[in-house]
Coordinates of C-alpha atoms and ligand atoms in Angstrom, one line a residue:
M1 CA 30.0 -2.7 -3.1
A2 CA 30.0 -6.3 -2.0
L3 CA 26.6 -5.6 -0.5
L4 CA 25.4 -4.1 -3.7
R5 CA 26.4 -7.2 -5.6
Q6 CA 24.6 -9.4 -3.1
T7 CA 21.5 -7.4 -3.4
F8 CA 21.5 -7.6 -7.1
K9 CA 21.7 -11.3 -6.8
S10 CA 18.8 -11.6 -4.5
C11 CA 16.8 -9.2 -6.6
N12 CA 17.5 -10.4 -10.1
L13 CA 14.7 -12.4 -11.6
T14 CA 17.0 -14.7 -13.5
T15 CA 19.0 -15.6 -10.4
R16 CA 16.2 -15.6 -7.9
F17 CA 16.8 -19.2 -6.8
I18 CA 20.3 -18.5 -5.8
H19 CA 20.9 -17.8 -2.0
G20 CA 23.8 -17.7 0.1
N21 CA 24.1 -19.7 3.3
R22 CA 25.1 -16.9 5.8
S23 CA 21.7 -16.5 7.4
R24 CA 21.5 -16.7 11.2
G25 CA 18.9 -16.5 13.9
Y26 CA 15.8 -18.2 12.4
V27 CA 15.5 -21.7 13.7
T28 CA 13.4 -24.1 11.7
S29 CA 12.2 -27.5 12.7
S30 CA 11.0 -30.2 10.3
D31 CA 7.3 -29.4 10.8
R32 CA 7.7 -25.6 10.3
P33 CA 7.6 -24.1 6.9
R34 CA 11.3 -23.5 5.9
M35 CA 12.4 -19.9 5.5
P36 CA 14.6 -19.2 2.4
E37 CA 18.2 -18.6 3.1
C38 CA 19.4 -15.0 3.2
E39 CA 22.6 -13.4 2.2
F40 CA 22.6 -10.8 4.9
E41 CA 23.8 -11.2 8.4
F42 CA 22.2 -9.9 11.6
E43 CA 24.6 -7.4 12.9
G44 CA 23.6 -7.8 16.5
Y45 CA 21.6 -5.5 18.9
D46 CA 22.8 -3.9 22.0
G47 CA 20.1 -1.5 22.6
K48 CA 17.4 -1.4 25.4
H49 CA 16.0 -4.6 26.6
Y50 CA 12.6 -5.7 24.9
D51 CA 10.6 -5.3 28.2
Q52 CA 12.1 -1.9 28.8
T53 CA 11.2 -0.8 25.2
R54 CA 7.6 -1.9 25.7
T55 CA 7.3 0.0 28.9
L56 CA 8.8 3.1 27.2
H57 CA 6.3 2.6 24.3
E58 CA 3.4 2.5 26.7
E59 CA 4.5 5.3 28.9
K60 CA 6.1 7.8 26.6
L61 CA 4.4 7.5 23.2
S62 CA 0.9 8.5 22.2
P63 CA -1.6 5.9 23.5
S64 CA -3.2 5.9 20.1
L65 CA -0.2 4.0 18.7
S66 CA -0.8 0.4 19.5
P67 CA 1.6 -2.0 17.7
Y68 CA 0.6 -5.1 16.0
Y69 CA 0.6 -8.6 17.7
S70 CA 0.0 -10.0 21.2
R71 CA 3.8 -9.7 21.6
P72 CA 4.7 -6.7 19.5
L73 CA 7.8 -7.0 17.2
L74 CA 10.9 -5.0 18.0
A75 CA 12.4 -4.5 14.7
T76 CA 16.2 -3.8 14.9
Q77 CA 17.5 -4.2 11.4
G78 CA 16.2 -4.4 7.8
R79 CA 17.8 -5.6 4.5
M80 CA 15.8 -5.8 1.3
Q81 CA 12.7 -8.0 2.2
W82 CA 14.1 -9.1 5.6
I83 CA 13.7 -7.7 9.2
W84 CA 15.4 -8.9 12.3
D85 CA 14.2 -8.6 15.9
Q86 CA 16.4 -7.9 18.9
N87 CA 17.4 -11.6 19.1
G88 CA 18.4 -11.9 15.5
K89 CA 15.2 -13.8 14.5
R90 CA 14.5 -13.1 10.9
Y91 CA 11.2 -12.3 9.3
L92 CA 10.0 -12.1 5.8
D93 CA 8.4 -8.6 5.5
L94 CA 5.3 -8.8 3.4
F95 CA 4.0 -5.4 4.5
A96 CA 6.9 -3.1 3.8
G97 CA 6.3 -0.7 6.7
I98 CA 2.8 -0.2 5.3
V99 CA 3.4 -0.4 1.5
T100 CA 6.3 2.1 1.9
V101 CA 9.6 0.3 1.6
S102 CA 9.3 0.0 -2.2
V103 CA 12.6 -1.3 -3.4
G104 CA 13.9 -3.1 -0.2
H105 CA 15.0 -2.0 3.4
C106 CA 18.2 -0.1 3.4
H107 CA 18.7 -0.7 -0.4
P108 CA 22.4 0.0 -0.9
K109 CA 21.9 2.3 -3.9
V110 CA 19.3 4.4 -2.2
N111 CA 21.5 4.5 1.1
E112 CA 24.4 5.6 -1.0
A113 CA 22.4 8.4 -2.7
A114 CA 21.1 9.7 0.7
Q115 CA 24.6 9.6 2.3
K116 CA 26.1 11.4 -0.7
Q117 CA 23.5 14.2 -0.6
M118 CA 23.9 14.4 3.2
G119 CA 27.4 15.2 2.8
K120 CA 26.8 18.0 0.4
L121 CA 23.6 19.9 1.5
W122 CA 20.7 18.9 3.8
H123 CA 18.3 21.6 3.5
T124 CA 17.6 25.1 2.3
T125 CA 13.8 25.3 1.9
A126 CA 12.3 26.0 -1.5
I127 CA 13.3 29.7 -1.2
Y128 CA 16.4 28.7 -3.1
M129 CA 16.9 26.4 -6.1
T130 CA 18.7 23.2 -5.3
P131 CA 19.8 20.6 -8.0
P132 CA 18.2 17.4 -6.6
I133 CA 14.7 18.8 -6.8
Y134 CA 14.9 19.3 -10.5
E135 CA 16.6 15.9 -11.1
F136 CA 13.9 14.2 -9.2
T137 CA 10.8 16.0 -10.5
E138 CA 12.0 15.7 -14.2
K139 CA 12.3 11.9 -13.7
L140 CA 9.0 11.6 -11.8
V141 CA 6.8 13.4 -14.3
A142 CA 8.5 11.4 -17.1
T143 CA 6.7 8.4 -15.7
M144 CA 3.3 10.1 -16.0
P145 CA 1.0 9.8 -19.1
G146 CA -0.8 12.7 -20.8
D147 CA -0.4 16.2 -19.6
L148 CA 0.4 15.4 -16.0
K149 CA 3.6 17.4 -16.0
V150 CA 3.7 19.7 -13.0
C151 CA 4.9 18.4 -9.6
I152 CA 4.2 19.8 -6.2
L153 CA 6.2 18.3 -3.3
A154 CA 5.0 17.5 0.2
N155 CA 5.9 15.5 3.2
S156 CA 3.2 12.9 3.6
G157 CA 0.3 11.3 1.9
S158 CA -2.2 13.2 4.0
E159 CA -0.5 16.5 3.1
A160 CA -0.6 15.6 -0.6
N161 CA -4.2 14.9 -0.5
D162 CA -4.9 18.0 1.5
M163 CA -3.1 20.0 -1.2
A164 CA -5.0 18.2 -3.9
L165 CA -8.3 19.1 -2.4
M166 CA -7.1 22.8 -1.9
L167 CA -6.0 22.9 -5.5
A168 CA -9.2 21.4 -6.9
R169 CA -11.3 24.0 -4.9
I170 CA -9.2 26.9 -6.1
H171 CA -9.2 25.7 -9.6
T172 CA -12.9 24.9 -10.0
G173 CA -14.2 27.6 -7.6
A174 CA -16.4 24.8 -6.3
F175 CA -16.4 23.3 -2.8
D176 CA -17.9 19.9 -2.6
A177 CA -15.9 16.8 -3.0
I178 CA -16.9 13.0 -3.1
S179 CA -14.9 9.9 -2.0
L180 CA -15.8 6.3 -1.7
R181 CA -16.8 4.6 1.5
N182 CA -14.1 2.4 2.9
A183 CA -11.5 4.8 1.3
Y184 CA -8.5 6.0 3.3
H185 CA -7.0 9.3 2.2
G186 CA -5.2 10.4 5.3
A187 CA -5.8 11.8 8.8
G188 CA -5.1 15.5 8.2
P189 CA -7.8 18.2 8.7
Y190 CA -9.3 17.9 5.2
T191 CA -8.3 14.3 4.6
I192 CA -10.0 12.7 7.6
G193 CA -13.2 13.9 5.9
L194 CA -12.3 12.1 2.7
T195 CA -11.4 9.1 4.7
A196 CA -14.6 7.1 4.9
H197 CA -14.0 4.5 7.8
G198 CA -16.0 5.3 11.0
T199 CA -13.2 3.6 13.0
W200 CA -10.8 6.5 12.0
K201 CA -13.2 9.3 12.8
H202 CA -13.5 10.9 16.2
S203 CA -15.5 13.6 17.9
Y204 CA -14.1 16.5 16.1
A205 CA -15.6 18.4 13.1
N206 CA -14.5 16.9 9.7
G207 CA -15.5 16.5 6.3
F208 CA -17.5 19.7 5.7
G209 CA -18.5 19.6 2.0
I210 CA -17.3 16.0 1.5
H211 CA -19.6 13.3 0.6
H212 CA -19.2 9.5 0.4
A213 CA -20.5 7.3 -2.4
M214 CA -21.4 3.6 -2.1
N215 CA -18.2 1.5 -2.2
P216 CA -18.1 -0.5 -5.4
D217 CA -16.8 -3.8 -3.6
P218 CA -17.7 -6.9 -5.5
Y219 CA -17.0 -9.2 -2.5
R220 CA -18.6 -7.4 0.4
G221 CA -20.9 -4.9 -1.4
V222 CA -24.5 -5.3 -2.5
W223 CA -23.5 -6.2 -6.1
G224 CA -20.7 -8.2 -7.4
G225 CA -19.8 -11.4 -9.1
S226 CA -17.2 -13.6 -10.6
H227 CA -16.1 -11.4 -13.6
C228 CA -15.8 -8.0 -11.9
R229 CA -12.2 -7.7 -10.9
D230 CA -8.9 -7.1 -12.8
S231 CA -7.3 -10.0 -10.9
P232 CA -6.1 -13.4 -11.4
V233 CA -8.5 -14.4 -8.6
Q234 CA -12.2 -13.6 -9.0
V235 CA -14.9 -13.4 -6.2
D236 CA -16.5 -16.6 -5.4
R237 CA -20.0 -15.2 -6.0
T238 CA -22.5 -15.9 -8.7
C239 CA -22.5 -13.3 -11.3
S240 CA -25.8 -12.2 -12.9
C241 CA -24.2 -10.1 -15.8
A242 CA -24.9 -10.5 -19.4
E243 CA -21.9 -11.5 -21.5
G244 CA -19.5 -8.5 -21.7
H245 CA -21.6 -6.3 -19.5
C246 CA -21.0 -5.8 -15.8
M247 CA -24.2 -5.3 -13.9
A248 CA -22.4 -4.5 -10.6
E249 CA -20.7 -1.7 -12.4
D250 CA -24.0 -0.1 -13.5
E251 CA -25.5 -0.4 -10.0
Y252 CA -22.5 1.2 -8.3
I253 CA -22.4 4.0 -10.9
G254 CA -26.1 4.5 -10.2
Q255 CA -25.2 5.0 -6.5
L256 CA -22.6 7.6 -7.5
E257 CA -25.3 9.4 -9.6
E258 CA -27.6 9.5 -6.6
V259 CA -24.9 11.3 -4.6
L260 CA -24.3 13.8 -7.5
N261 CA -28.1 14.4 -7.8
Y262 CA -29.1 14.6 -4.2
S263 CA -26.1 15.6 -2.0
V264 CA -24.1 18.2 -3.8
P265 CA -24.6 21.4 -5.8
P266 CA -24.5 21.1 -9.7
K267 CA -20.9 21.9 -9.8
I268 CA -18.4 20.0 -7.5
A269 CA -14.6 20.4 -6.9
A270 CA -13.3 16.9 -6.9
F271 CA -13.7 13.1 -6.8
F272 CA -11.0 11.1 -4.9
A273 CA -10.4 7.4 -5.4
E274 CA -7.6 4.9 -4.8
S275 CA -6.8 2.5 -7.6
I276 CA -7.1 -0.4 -5.2
Q277 CA -8.2 0.5 -1.7
G278 CA -5.3 0.0 0.7
V279 CA -6.3 0.5 4.3
G280 CA -9.8 -0.7 3.3
G281 CA -8.3 -4.1 2.8
S282 CA -7.1 -4.3 -0.8
V283 CA -10.5 -3.9 -2.3
Q284 CA -10.8 -3.8 -6.1
F285 CA -13.6 -2.1 -8.0
P286 CA -15.5 -3.6 -11.0
K287 CA -13.2 -3.0 -14.0
G288 CA -15.0 -0.2 -15.7
Y289 CA -16.2 1.7 -12.6
L290 CA -13.6 4.3 -12.3
K291 CA -13.7 5.2 -16.0
R292 CA -17.4 5.9 -15.9
A293 CA -17.1 7.6 -12.5
F294 CA -14.5 10.0 -13.9
E295 CA -16.8 10.8 -16.9
L296 CA -19.7 11.6 -14.6
V297 CA -17.6 13.7 -12.2
R298 CA -16.1 15.7 -15.2
S299 CA -19.7 16.3 -16.5
R300 CA -20.3 18.0 -13.2
G301 CA -17.2 20.2 -13.4
G302 CA -15.1 18.2 -10.8
L303 CA -11.5 17.2 -11.0
C304 CA -10.7 13.5 -10.8
I305 CA -8.0 12.8 -8.2
S306 CA -6.2 9.4 -8.1
D307 CA -4.6 8.6 -4.7
E308 CA -1.7 6.5 -5.6
V309 CA -0.1 6.5 -2.2
Q310 CA -0.1 2.7 -2.1
T311 CA -0.8 1.6 -5.7
G312 CA 1.8 3.7 -7.5
F313 CA 5.4 3.0 -8.6
G314 CA 4.7 -0.2 -10.6
R315 CA 3.3 -2.1 -7.6
M316 CA 0.3 -3.2 -9.7
G317 CA 2.6 -4.9 -12.2
S318 CA 0.9 -4.2 -15.6
H319 CA 1.5 -0.4 -15.2
M320 CA 3.6 2.1 -13.4
W321 CA 0.4 3.8 -12.0
G322 CA -2.7 2.1 -10.7
F323 CA -5.0 4.5 -12.5
Q324 CA -3.6 3.3 -15.8
T325 CA -5.0 -0.2 -15.0
H326 CA -8.5 1.5 -15.0
D327 CA -7.8 3.1 -18.4
V328 CA -8.1 6.7 -17.0
I329 CA -5.9 9.7 -16.7
P330 CA -6.7 11.7 -13.7
D331 CA -6.4 15.5 -13.3
I332 CA -4.3 15.2 -10.2
V333 CA -2.3 12.2 -8.9
T334 CA -1.2 12.0 -5.3
M335 CA 1.7 9.8 -4.0
A336 CA 3.8 9.1 -1.0
K337 CA 5.0 6.0 0.9
G338 CA 7.0 4.1 -1.8
I339 CA 8.1 7.3 -3.4
G340 CA 11.0 7.4 -0.9
N341 CA 11.4 3.8 0.1
G342 CA 10.8 4.8 3.7
F343 CA 12.0 8.5 3.6
P344 CA 9.3 10.9 4.6
M345 CA 8.3 12.5 1.3
A346 CA 5.2 12.9 -0.9
A347 CA 4.1 14.6 -4.1
L348 CA 1.2 15.5 -6.3
V349 CA 1.4 15.8 -10.0
T350 CA -1.1 17.7 -12.1
T351 CA -1.4 19.5 -15.5
P352 CA 0.1 22.9 -16.2
A353 CA -3.5 24.3 -16.8
I354 CA -4.6 23.2 -13.3
A355 CA -1.4 24.3 -11.6
Q356 CA -1.9 27.7 -13.0
A357 CA -4.6 28.1 -10.4
L358 CA -1.9 28.5 -7.8
K359 CA -0.3 31.5 -9.5
G360 CA -0.4 34.3 -7.0
V361 CA -1.6 31.9 -4.2
L362 CA 1.0 32.1 -1.4
H363 CA 1.3 28.5 -0.2
F364 CA 4.4 27.1 1.4
N365 CA 5.7 24.2 3.4
T366 CA 9.2 24.1 5.0
F367 CA 10.3 20.7 4.0
S368 CA 9.0 20.1 0.6
G369 CA 11.6 19.5 -2.0
N370 CA 14.2 18.9 0.7
P371 CA 17.4 18.0 -1.1
V372 CA 18.1 14.7 0.7
A373 CA 14.4 13.6 0.1
C374 CA 14.8 14.4 -3.6
A375 CA 18.1 12.6 -3.9
V376 CA 16.4 9.6 -2.3
G377 CA 13.4 9.8 -4.6
S378 CA 15.5 10.1 -7.6
S379 CA 17.6 7.0 -6.8
V380 CA 14.4 5.0 -5.9
L381 CA 13.2 5.7 -9.5
D382 CA 16.6 4.6 -10.9
V383 CA 16.5 1.4 -8.9
M384 CA 13.0 0.7 -10.1
E385 CA 14.1 1.0 -13.7
E386 CA 17.4 -1.0 -13.2
E387 CA 15.9 -3.8 -11.3
K388 CA 12.7 -3.9 -13.3
T389 CA 10.5 -3.9 -10.2
Q390 CA 7.3 -3.4 -12.1
Q391 CA 7.8 -6.5 -14.2
R392 CA 8.7 -8.3 -11.0
C393 CA 5.5 -7.2 -9.4
A394 CA 3.6 -8.6 -12.5
D395 CA 5.4 -12.0 -12.5
I396 CA 5.7 -12.6 -8.8
G397 CA 2.4 -11.0 -7.9
T398 CA 0.5 -13.1 -10.4
Y399 CA 2.1 -16.3 -9.2
F400 CA 1.5 -15.3 -5.6
L401 CA -2.2 -14.6 -6.2
E402 CA -2.7 -17.8 -8.2
E403 CA -1.2 -19.7 -5.2
L404 CA -3.4 -17.8 -2.8
G405 CA -6.4 -18.6 -4.9
K406 CA -5.8 -22.3 -4.3
V407 CA -5.6 -21.6 -0.6
R408 CA -8.9 -19.7 -0.7
D409 CA -10.6 -22.8 -2.3
Q410 CA -9.1 -25.1 0.3
Y411 CA -9.8 -23.3 3.6
D412 CA -13.3 -22.2 4.8
V413 CA -11.8 -19.4 6.9
V414 CA -10.5 -17.7 3.7
G415 CA -13.5 -15.8 2.2
D416 CA -11.7 -13.9 -0.5
V417 CA -8.3 -13.4 -2.1
R418 CA -7.8 -10.4 -4.4
G419 CA -5.4 -8.0 -5.9
K420 CA -3.2 -7.2 -8.6
G421 CA 0.6 -7.3 -8.8
L422 CA 2.1 -7.0 -5.3
M423 CA -1.0 -5.4 -3.8
M424 CA -3.0 -8.2 -2.3
G425 CA -5.4 -9.0 0.3
I426 CA -6.8 -12.3 2.1
E427 CA -10.1 -11.7 3.8
L428 CA -10.8 -14.1 6.6
V429 CA -14.3 -15.0 7.4
A430 CA -16.1 -16.9 10.2
N431 CA -18.6 -18.2 7.7
K432 CA -17.8 -18.5 4.0
A433 CA -21.5 -18.6 2.9
T434 CA -22.6 -15.4 4.8
R435 CA -19.2 -13.7 4.6
D436 CA -19.3 -12.8 8.3
P437 CA -15.9 -11.5 9.1
L438 CA -13.5 -13.3 11.4
L439 CA -13.1 -11.1 14.4
G440 CA -11.4 -10.8 17.8
P441 CA -9.2 -13.5 19.2
D442 CA -9.9 -15.9 16.4
F443 CA -8.2 -13.4 13.9
V444 CA -5.5 -12.5 16.3
K445 CA -4.4 -16.0 16.9
I446 CA -4.0 -16.5 13.0
F447 CA -2.2 -13.1 12.8
D448 CA 0.1 -14.1 15.6
E449 CA 1.0 -17.5 14.3
I450 CA 1.8 -16.1 10.9
K451 CA 4.3 -13.7 12.6
D452 CA 5.7 -16.5 14.9
L453 CA 6.4 -18.6 11.8
G454 CA 8.4 -15.8 10.4
V455 CA 6.1 -13.8 8.0
L456 CA 4.9 -10.2 8.6
V457 CA 1.7 -9.0 7.0
G458 CA -0.6 -6.2 7.6
R459 CA -4.2 -5.9 8.7
G460 CA -7.0 -3.9 7.2
G461 CA -10.6 -3.6 6.1
Y462 CA -13.4 -2.1 8.1
Y463 CA -13.6 -5.1 10.3
G464 CA -9.7 -5.5 10.6
N465 CA -10.2 -9.1 9.1
V466 CA -8.1 -8.7 5.9
L467 CA -4.5 -9.8 5.8
R468 CA -2.7 -7.2 3.7
I469 CA 0.2 -8.4 1.6
K470 CA 2.2 -5.5 -0.1
P471 CA 5.8 -6.4 0.3
P472 CA 9.0 -4.7 -0.9
M473 CA 9.0 -5.3 -4.6
C474 CA 12.2 -7.4 -4.4
I475 CA 10.6 -10.6 -3.0
T476 CA 11.4 -13.9 -4.8
V477 CA 9.5 -17.0 -5.8
D478 CA 11.1 -18.8 -2.9
D479 CA 9.7 -16.2 -0.5
V480 CA 6.3 -16.6 -2.0
N481 CA 6.4 -20.3 -1.6
F482 CA 7.5 -20.0 2.0
A483 CA 4.8 -17.5 2.8
V484 CA 2.0 -19.5 1.3
S485 CA 3.2 -22.6 3.4
V486 CA 3.0 -20.4 6.4
F487 CA -0.5 -19.2 5.6
R488 CA -1.7 -22.8 5.0
R489 CA -0.2 -23.7 8.4
A490 CA -1.9 -20.9 10.3
F491 CA -5.3 -21.6 8.6
Q492 CA -5.0 -25.2 9.3
S493 CA -4.3 -24.6 12.9
Y494 CA -7.4 -22.4 13.1
Q495 CA -9.5 -25.1 11.5
D496 CA -8.0 -27.7 14.0
R497 CA -9.0 -25.5 16.9
Q498 CA -12.6 -25.2 15.5
A499 CA -12.9 -29.0 15.1
Ligands
LIG1 N1 -3.7 7.8 1.0 C1 -3.6 6.4 1.1 C2 -4.2 5.5 0.1 C3 -2.9 5.8 2.2 O1 -2.9 4.5 2.4 C4 -2.3 6.7 3.2 C5 -1.7 6.2 4.5 N2 -2.0 4.9 4.8 C6 -2.5 8.0 3.1 C7 -3.2 8.6 1.9 C8 -1.9 9.0 4.1 O2 -0.6 9.0 4.0 P1 0.3 9.4 5.3 O3 0.2 8.5 6.4 O4 1.7 9.5 4.7 O5 -0.2 10.8 5.7

C-alpha cells in the first residue's frame, strides 16, 4: 500500500514536482545533467555476473537478438519510469520496452491484479468461460467509437495483424492487401509481408498478394512541407501548398491510387496503416491522408485496418486511439504492447457484421483470453482512467515536443523532431540540408552517450538513425527537462567531435 501511495505521488500531475530523496546508485557530477530523484529503492542484485550474462546471451540465445549499445544494458529492476542495472545505476526509461510498459514498470495496481488472478485460476483455454475475459473485453470495447464492438484476443501484435488479414480475406472474399512502405506490422508469416522494410525481410517467401504504397512521409518523402503534420513541431521544409490545401497529401493519395489501379484486382481485401509509424521512426502522415486513403480503399471493397500496437491507449494525448486523430473509424483495429503493460497479450476489435464472417470458421489459439492476461488488461485500463494517462500524454508530450523543437533548431545533427503526445522521434542527420542520415559509429556514439548519461531511448527508421521516445505514460516534467539536457549534451559532444 505504501508503494501504491508513492506511485500515485510520482504519477499525479498536480504533485509532479514532489520527489522523495531515497534514490541511490546514480552518481551525478556538476557537469552532468542531474537526474530527478526517485522514491523507489534499488533492491540489489545477486544474479549472474555481467560478463557471464553476456557470454550466455551470445552462446545460448538466437544470434538474431543483438542488444542495444556498445556495452549492452543488464536491466535487473523496474519501477514506473525507472530501470536499474546490476550495479544499481538508475536509468530514465523513455522507450518502455518498445512502447509496451504503458502505465509504468511493475505498476503496483497491475501487479496486484495479476497476483490476485494467479491465486485463483491461471488458465483454461477459451473452451470454458472465465470471468476476467468478459470484464476485460467489455471495458476495452467501451473505449472504441462507432460499431467497433467485437473483440478477438491474441498473444502478440503479429498474431493480431495475421488474424486481421485472415478476417478481411474471409469477409471480403478478396485476397490482395495494401500497406505503406516503412510500415512495421509484425514478423509472422502474413505480417512480414505487410511489413515494408527491406531490413526485416529475408530469403523466404513472403507477402503474396500484399502490395506497398508510397509512404506519405513529409520529412524524408518526395513531398512534404511545414504544414503537413498534426504535431507541435513541423518539418523544416518549404511548403508549396495553397492556403488550407495540402499538396503533399494529394500527391501521396495519387500514389495510392496508382497501386490500386495497376497492382491489384478491382476488389481488394484490406489496407493496413499505423496512425504514426513506430518502428519506421515515428513518421507522421499529412493530416488528411488516412481519411482519403480509407475512402479510396472502401470504394474498392477493402476493409481499413488500423494497427494501434504502438499508438493506442491514449499515447497520442488528444484521443484514446491514434486513428481518431485522423478523423477515421476503421473496420478493424489491432492492438498489443501497451494493452498489458508488458504482459504478453494482444487483441483485435471489429464490428459485429464483419465478425460474423467467422461464424462456422474453426479458428483457435491456446492462450487467447488467458485469465491472468485479461485481469492484467482490465487493471491497465482502470489505471489509465484513474491516473488520467491520456491527459498526461497530451500535457507532457506537447511540452516535451516543444522543447525538442528548440533542440532541433539549435543543433545541425538534428534533422527532424516529430510526433504527438508521448510518441516522438528525433531524426539525426549527417547533413541538415540534404537530410543524409547519420549512420554507423557517429550515431552509435550519441546513442551510447545518452544511455551513459542515464536515459534510455529506442532506435528506428529504415536507416536506424531515429531516436525513438515512447516512455511509460507516467513520466514527469522533471524527467523531460532532464532528458532534454541529456540530449543537448550528447548532440554537443558530437558537434565538438566534428569541429
Ligand atoms: N505492429 C506494430 C505497429 C508494431 O510496432 C509491432 C511490434 N514492434 C507489431 C505490430 C508486432 O507486434 P509483436 O512484436 O507483439 O508481434
